[in-house]
mmCIF file of C-alpha atoms in Angstrom:
data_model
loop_
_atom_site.group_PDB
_atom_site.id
_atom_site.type_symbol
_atom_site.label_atom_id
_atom_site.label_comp_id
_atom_site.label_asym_id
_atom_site.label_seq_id
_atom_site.Cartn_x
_atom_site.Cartn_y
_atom_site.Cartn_z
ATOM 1 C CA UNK M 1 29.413 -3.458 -1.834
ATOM 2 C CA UNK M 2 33.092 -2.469 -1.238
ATOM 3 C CA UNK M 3 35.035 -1.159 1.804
ATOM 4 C CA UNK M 4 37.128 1.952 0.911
ATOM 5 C CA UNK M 5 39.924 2.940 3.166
ATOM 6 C CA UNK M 6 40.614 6.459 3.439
ATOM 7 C CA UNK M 7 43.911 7.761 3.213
ATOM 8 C CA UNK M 8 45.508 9.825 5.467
ATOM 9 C CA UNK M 9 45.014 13.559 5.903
ATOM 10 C CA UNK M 10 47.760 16.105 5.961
ATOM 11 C CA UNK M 11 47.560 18.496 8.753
ATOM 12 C CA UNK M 12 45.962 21.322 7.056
ATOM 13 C CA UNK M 13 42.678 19.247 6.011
ATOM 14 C CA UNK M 14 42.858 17.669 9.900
ATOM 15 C CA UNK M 15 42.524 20.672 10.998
ATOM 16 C CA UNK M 16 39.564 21.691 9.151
ATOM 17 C CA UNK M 17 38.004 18.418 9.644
ATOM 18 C CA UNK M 18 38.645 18.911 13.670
ATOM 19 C CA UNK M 19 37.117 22.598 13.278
ATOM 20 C CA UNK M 20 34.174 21.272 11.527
ATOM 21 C CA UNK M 21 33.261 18.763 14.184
ATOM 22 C CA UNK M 22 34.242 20.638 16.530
ATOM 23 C CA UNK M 23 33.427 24.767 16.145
ATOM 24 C CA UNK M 24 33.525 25.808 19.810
ATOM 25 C CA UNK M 25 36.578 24.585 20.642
ATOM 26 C CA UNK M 26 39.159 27.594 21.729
ATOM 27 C CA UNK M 27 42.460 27.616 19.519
ATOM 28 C CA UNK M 28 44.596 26.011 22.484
ATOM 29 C CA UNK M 29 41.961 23.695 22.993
ATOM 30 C CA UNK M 30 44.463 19.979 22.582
ATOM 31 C CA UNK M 31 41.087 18.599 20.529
ATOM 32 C CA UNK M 32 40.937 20.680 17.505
ATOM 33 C CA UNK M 33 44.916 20.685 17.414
ATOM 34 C CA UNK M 34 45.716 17.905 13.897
ATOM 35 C CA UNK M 35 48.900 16.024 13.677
ATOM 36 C CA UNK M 36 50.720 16.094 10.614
ATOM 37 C CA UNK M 37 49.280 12.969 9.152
ATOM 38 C CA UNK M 38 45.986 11.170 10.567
ATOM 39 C CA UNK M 39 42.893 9.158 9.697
ATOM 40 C CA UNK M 40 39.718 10.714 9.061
ATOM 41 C CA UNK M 41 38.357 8.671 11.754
ATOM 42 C CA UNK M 42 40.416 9.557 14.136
ATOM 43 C CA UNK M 43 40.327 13.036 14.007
ATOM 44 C CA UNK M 44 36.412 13.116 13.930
ATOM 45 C CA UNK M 45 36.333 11.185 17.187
ATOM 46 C CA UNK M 46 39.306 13.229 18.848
ATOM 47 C CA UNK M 47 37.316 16.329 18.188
ATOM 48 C CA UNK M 48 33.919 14.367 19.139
ATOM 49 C CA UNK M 49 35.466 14.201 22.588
ATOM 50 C CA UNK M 50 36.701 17.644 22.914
ATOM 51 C CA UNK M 51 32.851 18.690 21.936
ATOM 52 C CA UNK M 52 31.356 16.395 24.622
ATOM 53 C CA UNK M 53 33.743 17.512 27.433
ATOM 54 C CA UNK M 54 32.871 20.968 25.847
ATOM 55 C CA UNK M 55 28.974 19.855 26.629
ATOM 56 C CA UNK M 56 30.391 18.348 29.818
ATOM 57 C CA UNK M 57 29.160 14.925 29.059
ATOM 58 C CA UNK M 58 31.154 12.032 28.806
ATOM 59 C CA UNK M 59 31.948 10.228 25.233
ATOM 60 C CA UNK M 60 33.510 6.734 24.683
ATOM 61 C CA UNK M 61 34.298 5.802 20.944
ATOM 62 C CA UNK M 62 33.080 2.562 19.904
ATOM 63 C CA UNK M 63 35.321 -0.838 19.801
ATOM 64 C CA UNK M 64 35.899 -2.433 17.220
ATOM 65 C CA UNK M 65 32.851 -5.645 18.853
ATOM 66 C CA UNK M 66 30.483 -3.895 16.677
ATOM 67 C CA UNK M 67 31.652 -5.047 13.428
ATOM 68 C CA UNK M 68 28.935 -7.616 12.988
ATOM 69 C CA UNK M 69 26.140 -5.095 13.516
ATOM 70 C CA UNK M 70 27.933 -2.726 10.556
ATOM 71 C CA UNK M 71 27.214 -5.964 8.508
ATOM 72 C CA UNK M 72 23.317 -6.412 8.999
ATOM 73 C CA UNK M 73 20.997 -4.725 11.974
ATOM 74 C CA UNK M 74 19.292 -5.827 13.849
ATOM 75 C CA UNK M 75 20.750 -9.043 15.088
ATOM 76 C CA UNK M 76 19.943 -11.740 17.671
ATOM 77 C CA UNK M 77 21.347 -11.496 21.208
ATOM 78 C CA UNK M 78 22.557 -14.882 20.918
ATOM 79 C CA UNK M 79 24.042 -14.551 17.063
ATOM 80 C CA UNK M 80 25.977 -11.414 18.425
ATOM 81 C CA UNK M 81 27.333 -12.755 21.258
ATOM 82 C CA UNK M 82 28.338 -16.038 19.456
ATOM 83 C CA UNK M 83 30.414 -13.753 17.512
ATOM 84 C CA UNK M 84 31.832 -10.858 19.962
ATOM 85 C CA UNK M 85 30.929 -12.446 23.516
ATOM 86 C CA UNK M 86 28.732 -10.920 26.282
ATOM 87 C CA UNK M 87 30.751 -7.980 26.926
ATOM 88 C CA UNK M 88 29.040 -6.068 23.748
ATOM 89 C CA UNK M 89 25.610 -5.973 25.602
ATOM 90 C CA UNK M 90 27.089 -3.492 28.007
ATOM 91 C CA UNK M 91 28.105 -0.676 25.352
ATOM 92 C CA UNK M 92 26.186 2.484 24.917
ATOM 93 C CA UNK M 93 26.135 2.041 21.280
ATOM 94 C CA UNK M 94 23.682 -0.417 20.807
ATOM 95 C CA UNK M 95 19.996 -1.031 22.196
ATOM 96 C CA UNK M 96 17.218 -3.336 22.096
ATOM 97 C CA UNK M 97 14.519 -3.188 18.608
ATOM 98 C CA UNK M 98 11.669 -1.759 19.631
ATOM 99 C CA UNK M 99 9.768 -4.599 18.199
ATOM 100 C CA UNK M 100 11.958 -7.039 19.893
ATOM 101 C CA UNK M 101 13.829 -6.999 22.962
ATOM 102 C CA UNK M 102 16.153 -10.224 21.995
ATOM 103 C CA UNK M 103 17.004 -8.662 19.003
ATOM 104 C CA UNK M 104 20.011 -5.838 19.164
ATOM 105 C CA UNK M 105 20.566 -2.820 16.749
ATOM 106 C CA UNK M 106 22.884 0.001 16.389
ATOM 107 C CA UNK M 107 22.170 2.803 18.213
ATOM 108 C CA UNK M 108 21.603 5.489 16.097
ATOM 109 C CA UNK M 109 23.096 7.039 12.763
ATOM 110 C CA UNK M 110 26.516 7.806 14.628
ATOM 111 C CA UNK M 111 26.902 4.236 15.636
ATOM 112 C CA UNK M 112 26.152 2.755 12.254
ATOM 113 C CA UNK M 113 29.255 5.572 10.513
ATOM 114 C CA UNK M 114 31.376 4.715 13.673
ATOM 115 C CA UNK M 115 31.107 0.523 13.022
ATOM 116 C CA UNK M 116 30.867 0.556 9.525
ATOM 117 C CA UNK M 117 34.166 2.897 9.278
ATOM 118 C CA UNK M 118 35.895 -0.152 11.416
ATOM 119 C CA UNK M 119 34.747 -3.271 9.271
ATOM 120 C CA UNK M 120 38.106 -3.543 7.178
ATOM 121 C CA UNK M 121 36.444 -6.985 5.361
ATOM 122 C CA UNK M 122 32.949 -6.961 4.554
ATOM 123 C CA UNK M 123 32.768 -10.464 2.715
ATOM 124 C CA UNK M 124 34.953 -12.387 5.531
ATOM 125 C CA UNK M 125 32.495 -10.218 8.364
ATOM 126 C CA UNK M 126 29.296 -11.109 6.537
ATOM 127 C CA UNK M 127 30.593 -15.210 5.894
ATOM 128 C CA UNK M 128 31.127 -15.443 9.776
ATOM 129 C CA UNK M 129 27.716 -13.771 10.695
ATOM 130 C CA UNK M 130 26.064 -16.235 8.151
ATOM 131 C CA UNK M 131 27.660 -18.794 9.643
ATOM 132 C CA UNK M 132 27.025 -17.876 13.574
ATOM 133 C CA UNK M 133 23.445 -17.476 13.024
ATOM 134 C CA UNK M 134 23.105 -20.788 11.003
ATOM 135 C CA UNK M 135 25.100 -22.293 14.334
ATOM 136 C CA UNK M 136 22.927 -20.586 16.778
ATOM 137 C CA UNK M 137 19.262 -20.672 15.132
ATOM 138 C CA UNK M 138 19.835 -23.527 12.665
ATOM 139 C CA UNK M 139 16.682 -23.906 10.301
ATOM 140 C CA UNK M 140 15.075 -21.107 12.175
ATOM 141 C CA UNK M 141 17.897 -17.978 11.022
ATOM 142 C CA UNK M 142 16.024 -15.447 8.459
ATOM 143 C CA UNK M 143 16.483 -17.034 5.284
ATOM 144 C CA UNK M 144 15.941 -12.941 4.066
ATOM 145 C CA UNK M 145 19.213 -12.493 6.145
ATOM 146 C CA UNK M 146 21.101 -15.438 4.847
ATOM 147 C CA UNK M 147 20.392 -15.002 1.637
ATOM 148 C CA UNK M 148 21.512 -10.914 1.855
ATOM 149 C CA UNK M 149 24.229 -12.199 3.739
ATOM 150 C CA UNK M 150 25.980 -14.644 1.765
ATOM 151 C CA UNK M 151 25.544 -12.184 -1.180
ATOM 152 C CA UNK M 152 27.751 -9.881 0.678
ATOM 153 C CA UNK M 153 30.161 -12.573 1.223
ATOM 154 C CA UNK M 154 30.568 -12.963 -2.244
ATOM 155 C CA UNK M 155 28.800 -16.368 -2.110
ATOM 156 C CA UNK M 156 25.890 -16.573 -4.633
ATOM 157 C CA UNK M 157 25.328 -19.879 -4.447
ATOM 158 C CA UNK M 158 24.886 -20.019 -1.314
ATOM 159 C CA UNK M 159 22.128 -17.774 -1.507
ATOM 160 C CA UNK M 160 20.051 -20.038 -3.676
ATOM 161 C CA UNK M 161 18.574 -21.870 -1.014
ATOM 162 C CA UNK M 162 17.801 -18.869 1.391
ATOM 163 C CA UNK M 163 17.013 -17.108 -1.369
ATOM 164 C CA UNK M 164 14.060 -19.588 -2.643
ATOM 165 C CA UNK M 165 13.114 -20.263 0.909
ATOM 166 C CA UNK M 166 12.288 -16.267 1.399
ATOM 167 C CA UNK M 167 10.570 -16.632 -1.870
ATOM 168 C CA UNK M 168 8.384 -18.863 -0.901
ATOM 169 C CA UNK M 169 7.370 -17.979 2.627
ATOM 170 C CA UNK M 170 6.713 -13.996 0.970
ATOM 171 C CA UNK M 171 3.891 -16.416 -1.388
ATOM 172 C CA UNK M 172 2.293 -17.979 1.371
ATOM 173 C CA UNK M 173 1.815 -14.566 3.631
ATOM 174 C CA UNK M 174 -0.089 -12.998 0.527
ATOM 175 C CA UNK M 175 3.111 -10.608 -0.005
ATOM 176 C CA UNK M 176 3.613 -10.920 -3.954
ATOM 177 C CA UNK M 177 5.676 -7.827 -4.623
ATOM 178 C CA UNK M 178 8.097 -9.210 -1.941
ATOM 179 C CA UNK M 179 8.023 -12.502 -3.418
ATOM 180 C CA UNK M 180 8.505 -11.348 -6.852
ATOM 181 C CA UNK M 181 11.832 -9.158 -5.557
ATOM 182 C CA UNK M 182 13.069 -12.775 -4.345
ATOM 183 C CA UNK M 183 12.094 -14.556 -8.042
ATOM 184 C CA UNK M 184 13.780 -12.151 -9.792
ATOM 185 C CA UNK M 185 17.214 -12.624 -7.887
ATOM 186 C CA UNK M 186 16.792 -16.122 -7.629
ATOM 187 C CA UNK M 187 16.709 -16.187 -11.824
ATOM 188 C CA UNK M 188 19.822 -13.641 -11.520
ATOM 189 C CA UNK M 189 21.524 -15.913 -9.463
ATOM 190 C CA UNK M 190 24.245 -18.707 -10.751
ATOM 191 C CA UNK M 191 23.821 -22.259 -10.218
ATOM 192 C CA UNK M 192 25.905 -24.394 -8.306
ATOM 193 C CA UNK M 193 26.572 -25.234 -4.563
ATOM 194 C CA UNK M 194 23.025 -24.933 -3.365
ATOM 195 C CA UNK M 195 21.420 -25.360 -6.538
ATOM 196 C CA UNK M 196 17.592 -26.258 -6.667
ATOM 197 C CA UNK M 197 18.182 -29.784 -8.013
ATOM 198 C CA UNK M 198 15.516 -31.370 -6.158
ATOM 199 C CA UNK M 199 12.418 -32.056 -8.035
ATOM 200 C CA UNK M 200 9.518 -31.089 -5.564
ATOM 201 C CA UNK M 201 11.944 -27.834 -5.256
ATOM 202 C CA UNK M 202 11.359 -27.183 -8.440
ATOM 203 C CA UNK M 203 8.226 -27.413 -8.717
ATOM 204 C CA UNK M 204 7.295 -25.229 -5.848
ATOM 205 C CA UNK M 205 9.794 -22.604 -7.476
ATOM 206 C CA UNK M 206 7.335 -22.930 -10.945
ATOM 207 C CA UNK M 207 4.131 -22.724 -8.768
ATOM 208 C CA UNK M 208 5.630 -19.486 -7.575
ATOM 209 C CA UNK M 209 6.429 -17.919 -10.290
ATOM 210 C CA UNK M 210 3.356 -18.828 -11.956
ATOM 211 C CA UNK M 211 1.237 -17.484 -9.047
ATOM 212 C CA UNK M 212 3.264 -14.434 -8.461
ATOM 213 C CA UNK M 213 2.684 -13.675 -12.081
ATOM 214 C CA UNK M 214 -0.931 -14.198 -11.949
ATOM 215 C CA UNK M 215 -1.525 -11.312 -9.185
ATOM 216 C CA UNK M 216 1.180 -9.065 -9.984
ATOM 217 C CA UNK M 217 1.212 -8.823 -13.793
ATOM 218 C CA UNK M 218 -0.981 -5.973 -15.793
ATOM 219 C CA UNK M 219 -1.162 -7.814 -18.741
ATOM 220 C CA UNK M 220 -2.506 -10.930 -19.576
ATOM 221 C CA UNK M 221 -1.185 -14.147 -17.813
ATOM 222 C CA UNK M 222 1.426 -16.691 -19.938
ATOM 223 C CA UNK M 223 0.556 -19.982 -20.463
ATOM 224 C CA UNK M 224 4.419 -20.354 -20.600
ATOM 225 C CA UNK M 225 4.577 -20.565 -16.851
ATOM 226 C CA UNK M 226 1.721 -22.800 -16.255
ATOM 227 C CA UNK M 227 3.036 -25.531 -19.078
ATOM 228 C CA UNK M 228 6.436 -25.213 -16.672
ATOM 229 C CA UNK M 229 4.443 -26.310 -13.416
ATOM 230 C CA UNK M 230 2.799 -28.892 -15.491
ATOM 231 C CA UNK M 231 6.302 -29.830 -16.862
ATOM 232 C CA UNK M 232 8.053 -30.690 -13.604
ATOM 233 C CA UNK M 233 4.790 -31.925 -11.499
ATOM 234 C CA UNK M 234 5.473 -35.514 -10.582
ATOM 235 C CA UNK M 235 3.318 -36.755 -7.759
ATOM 236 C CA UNK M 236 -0.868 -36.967 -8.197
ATOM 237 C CA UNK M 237 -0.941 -33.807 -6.100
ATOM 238 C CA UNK M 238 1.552 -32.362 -7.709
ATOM 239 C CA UNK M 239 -0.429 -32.718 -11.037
ATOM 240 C CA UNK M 240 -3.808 -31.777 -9.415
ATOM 241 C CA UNK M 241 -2.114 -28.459 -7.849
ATOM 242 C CA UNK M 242 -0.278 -27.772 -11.759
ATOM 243 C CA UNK M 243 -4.549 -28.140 -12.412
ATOM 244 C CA UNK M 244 -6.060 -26.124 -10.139
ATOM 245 C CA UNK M 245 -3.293 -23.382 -11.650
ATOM 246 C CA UNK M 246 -4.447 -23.661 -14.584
ATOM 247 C CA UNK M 247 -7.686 -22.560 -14.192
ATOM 248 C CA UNK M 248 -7.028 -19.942 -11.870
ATOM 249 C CA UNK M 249 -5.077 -19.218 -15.073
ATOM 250 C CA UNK M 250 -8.550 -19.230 -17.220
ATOM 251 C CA UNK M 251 -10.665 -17.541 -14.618
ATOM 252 C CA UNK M 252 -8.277 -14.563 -14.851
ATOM 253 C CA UNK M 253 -8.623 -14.929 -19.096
ATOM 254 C CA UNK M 254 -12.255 -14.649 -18.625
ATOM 255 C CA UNK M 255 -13.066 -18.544 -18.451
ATOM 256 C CA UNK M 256 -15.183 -18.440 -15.832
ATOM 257 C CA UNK M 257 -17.226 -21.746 -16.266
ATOM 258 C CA UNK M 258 -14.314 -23.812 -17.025
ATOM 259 C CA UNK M 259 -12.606 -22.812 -14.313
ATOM 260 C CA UNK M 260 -15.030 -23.455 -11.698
ATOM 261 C CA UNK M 261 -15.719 -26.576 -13.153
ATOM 262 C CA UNK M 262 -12.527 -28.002 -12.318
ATOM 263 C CA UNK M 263 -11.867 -26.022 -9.076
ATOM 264 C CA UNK M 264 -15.289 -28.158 -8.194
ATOM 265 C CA UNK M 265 -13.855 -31.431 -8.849
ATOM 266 C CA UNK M 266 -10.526 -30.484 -7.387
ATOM 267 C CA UNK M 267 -12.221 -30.146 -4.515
ATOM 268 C CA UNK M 268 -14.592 -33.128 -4.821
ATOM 269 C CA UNK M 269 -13.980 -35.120 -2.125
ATOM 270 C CA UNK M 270 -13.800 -38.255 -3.990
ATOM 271 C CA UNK M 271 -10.864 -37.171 -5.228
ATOM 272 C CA UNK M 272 -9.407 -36.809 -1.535
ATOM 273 C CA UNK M 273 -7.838 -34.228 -2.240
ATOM 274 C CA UNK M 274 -4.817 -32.583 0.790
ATOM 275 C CA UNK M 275 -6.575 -29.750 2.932
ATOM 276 C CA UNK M 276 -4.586 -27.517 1.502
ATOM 277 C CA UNK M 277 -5.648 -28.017 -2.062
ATOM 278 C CA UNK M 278 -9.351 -28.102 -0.994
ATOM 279 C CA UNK M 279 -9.267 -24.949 0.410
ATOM 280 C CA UNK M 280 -7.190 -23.913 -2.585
ATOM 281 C CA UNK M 281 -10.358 -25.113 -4.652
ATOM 282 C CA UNK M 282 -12.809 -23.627 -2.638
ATOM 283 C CA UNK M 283 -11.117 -20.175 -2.977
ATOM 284 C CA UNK M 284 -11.146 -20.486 -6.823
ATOM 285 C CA UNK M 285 -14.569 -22.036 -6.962
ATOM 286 C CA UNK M 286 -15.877 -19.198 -4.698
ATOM 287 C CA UNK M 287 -14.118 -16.275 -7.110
ATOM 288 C CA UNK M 288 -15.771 -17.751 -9.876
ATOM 289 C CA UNK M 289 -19.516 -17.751 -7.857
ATOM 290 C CA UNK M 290 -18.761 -13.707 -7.167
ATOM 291 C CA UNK M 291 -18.162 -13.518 -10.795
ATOM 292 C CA UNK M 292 -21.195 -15.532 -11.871
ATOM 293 C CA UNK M 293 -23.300 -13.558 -9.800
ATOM 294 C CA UNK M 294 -23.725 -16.525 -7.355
ATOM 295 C CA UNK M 295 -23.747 -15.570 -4.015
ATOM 296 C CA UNK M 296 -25.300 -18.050 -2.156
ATOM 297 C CA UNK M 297 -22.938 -20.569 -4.122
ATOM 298 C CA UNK M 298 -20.257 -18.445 -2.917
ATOM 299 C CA UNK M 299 -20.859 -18.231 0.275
ATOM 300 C CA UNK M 300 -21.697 -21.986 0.617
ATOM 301 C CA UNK M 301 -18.429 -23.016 -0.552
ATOM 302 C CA UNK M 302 -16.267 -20.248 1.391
ATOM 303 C CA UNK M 303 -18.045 -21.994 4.878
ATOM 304 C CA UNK M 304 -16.955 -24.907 3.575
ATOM 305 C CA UNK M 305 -13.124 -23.937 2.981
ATOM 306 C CA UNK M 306 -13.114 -22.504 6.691
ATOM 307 C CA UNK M 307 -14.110 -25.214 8.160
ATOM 308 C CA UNK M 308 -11.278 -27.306 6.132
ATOM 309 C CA UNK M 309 -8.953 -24.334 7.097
ATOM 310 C CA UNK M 310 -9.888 -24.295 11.289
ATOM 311 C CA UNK M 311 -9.902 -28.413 10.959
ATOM 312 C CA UNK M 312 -6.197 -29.025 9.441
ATOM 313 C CA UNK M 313 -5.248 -26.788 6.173
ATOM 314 C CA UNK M 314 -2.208 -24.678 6.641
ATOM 315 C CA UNK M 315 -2.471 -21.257 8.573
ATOM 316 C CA UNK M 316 -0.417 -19.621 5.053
ATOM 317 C CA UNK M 317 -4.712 -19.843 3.650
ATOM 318 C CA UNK M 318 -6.438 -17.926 6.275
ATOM 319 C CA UNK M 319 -5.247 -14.150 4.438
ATOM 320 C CA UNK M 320 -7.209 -15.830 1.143
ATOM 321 C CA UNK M 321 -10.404 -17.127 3.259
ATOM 322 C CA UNK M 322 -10.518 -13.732 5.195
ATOM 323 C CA UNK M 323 -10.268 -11.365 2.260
ATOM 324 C CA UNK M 324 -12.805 -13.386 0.407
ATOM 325 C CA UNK M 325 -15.163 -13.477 3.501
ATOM 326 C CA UNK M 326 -15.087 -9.453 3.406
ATOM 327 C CA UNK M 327 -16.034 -9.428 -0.192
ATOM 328 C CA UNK M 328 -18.552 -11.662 -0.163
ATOM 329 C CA UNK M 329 -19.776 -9.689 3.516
ATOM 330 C CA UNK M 330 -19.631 -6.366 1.004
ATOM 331 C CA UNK M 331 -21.453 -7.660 -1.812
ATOM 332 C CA UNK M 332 -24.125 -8.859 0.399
ATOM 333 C CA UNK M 333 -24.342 -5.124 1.532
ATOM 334 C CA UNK M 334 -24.454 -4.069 -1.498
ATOM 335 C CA UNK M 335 -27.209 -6.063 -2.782
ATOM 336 C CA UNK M 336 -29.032 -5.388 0.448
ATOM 337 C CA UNK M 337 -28.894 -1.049 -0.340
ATOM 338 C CA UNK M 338 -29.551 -1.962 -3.841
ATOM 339 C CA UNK M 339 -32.798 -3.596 -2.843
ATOM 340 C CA UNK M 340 -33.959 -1.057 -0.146
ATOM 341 C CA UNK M 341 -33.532 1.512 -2.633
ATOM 342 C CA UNK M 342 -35.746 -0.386 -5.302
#
């Protein structure tokens, strides 16, 4: 993204600017009269004035405190006033999100043209808002924001980490298309300063990829992606995780058995497997039941990956336990029609 500047006007196309902002203005009227040479800008808001006084209603043109808002909206209270101080609260060109009261936005599609024509240095405005909100929220700022952020800066490997980070926490709410956006960029993206060095990092990046792929792909899954989980997984649950990928990998080729064979000893709790790769398991084991035609199985082992989930698995594994409660719930509907109509 690049900042023009636009270069002066001659008097001729002021004035038609002025006229076009303004049309009721009289011919005398000082608003609508153009200097010889002006900014665009400030011939739109002289003859914004003239129109409100026109209306009879009072107009102030914005200051130049709203620069960080032309960079990304909306913003934290605290981020903004980090950056511009306290005063900014007060001016009539910004208001609370709906969704949020502590979170600040423009106000309105004249606000965002009036800020965005005063940001004279986008990447030196978006480094400093990166850089207030990482001082103000620490490892709580958006890592969507950062990422965006230090892109704009001109600072792309910087928003590697971010970047991943937004990746991963799209995974674990169930939003793959969202996740995959992130995976692509993060494979555009050159390494360096923030570079995914760490192994564990890695191998959650793999797992991601591979899973994304899985649910979002038409065609049939690579193995490529699974043999790169199993490549970089290190620690026993590591390995048991690369696993329990691979056959979600075969259930989704049509190796149904298989699959729930190992999801079953994943699970086994003489393995001792983490909560979270029990209920991981469990959710595999209990697609392959539906697809068996096992219900009872099914529904056995989803009570079982609950009760893991409500006892200490991560909250990210409720979406998966509640969508396959409602499809077991609708196949046992459906078998219960199907039988009162035989």
């Amino acid at each position: 993204v690049e900042i023009v500047d636009v270069p002066p006007v001659d008097e001729q196309v002021g004035a038609h600017i002025l006229r076009a902002t303004h049309p009721h203005a009289e011919d005398d009227d000082a608003s609508v009269r153009a200097p010889r040479r002006s900014s665009p800008q400030r011939l739109v808001e002289q003859a914004t004035a003239g129109l409100a006084a026109w209306r009879g209603e009072a107009w102030h043109p914005p200051g130049a405190e709203l620069w960080p808002l032309a960079v990304h909206a909306p913003l934290p209270r605290a981020v903004l006033t980090e950056l511009v101080g306290e005063s900014v609260l007060r001016s009539p060109w910004i208001r609370p999100t709906d969704s949020d009261p502590d979170r600040v936005e423009l106000a309105g599609g004249t606000a965002r043209r009036a800020a965005r024509a005063r940001l004279a240095d986008l990447r030196t405005a978006a480094r400093a808002v990166a850089e207030a909100w990482v001082l103000v929220q620490g490892d709580a700022a958006e890592p969507t924001a950062l990422a965006r952020l230090h892109l704009l800066a001109g600072e792309p490997d910087l928003a590697r980490a971010p970047a991943r980070q937004a990746a991963l926490r799209a995974l674990s709410a169930g939003r793959y298309a969202e996740a995959r956006r992130w995976l692509f960029l993060l494979d555009a993206l050159p390494s360096g300063r923030g570079s995914l060095s760490d192994g564990h990092d890695a191998f959650e990046l793999a797992v991601a990829k591979a899973r994304v792929a899985l649910v979002t792909e038409a065609e049939e899954p690579r193995d490529l992606l699974v043999e790169g989980v199993e490549r970089v997984a290190e620690s026993p649950t590591e390995r048991a995780s690369a696993t329990l990928l691979r056959a979600a990998y075969q259930l989704r080729q049509g190796h149904v058995r298989p699959a729930l064979a190992e999801a079953l000893r994943t699970a086994s709790p003489s393995r001792a497997p983490t909560p979270e790769l029990a209920v991981e398991a469990l959710v595999l084991a209990t697609r392959c039941r539906l697809r068996l035609h096992q219900p009872e199985d099914a529904r056995a082992q989803l009570t079982r990956a609950e009760a893991l989930l409500a006892a200490a698995a991560p909250g990210h594994l409720t979406h998966e336990v509640a969508l396959l409660r409602t499809e077991v719930l609708l196949r046992d509907q459906q078998l219960d029609a199907a039988g009162a109509q035989a």
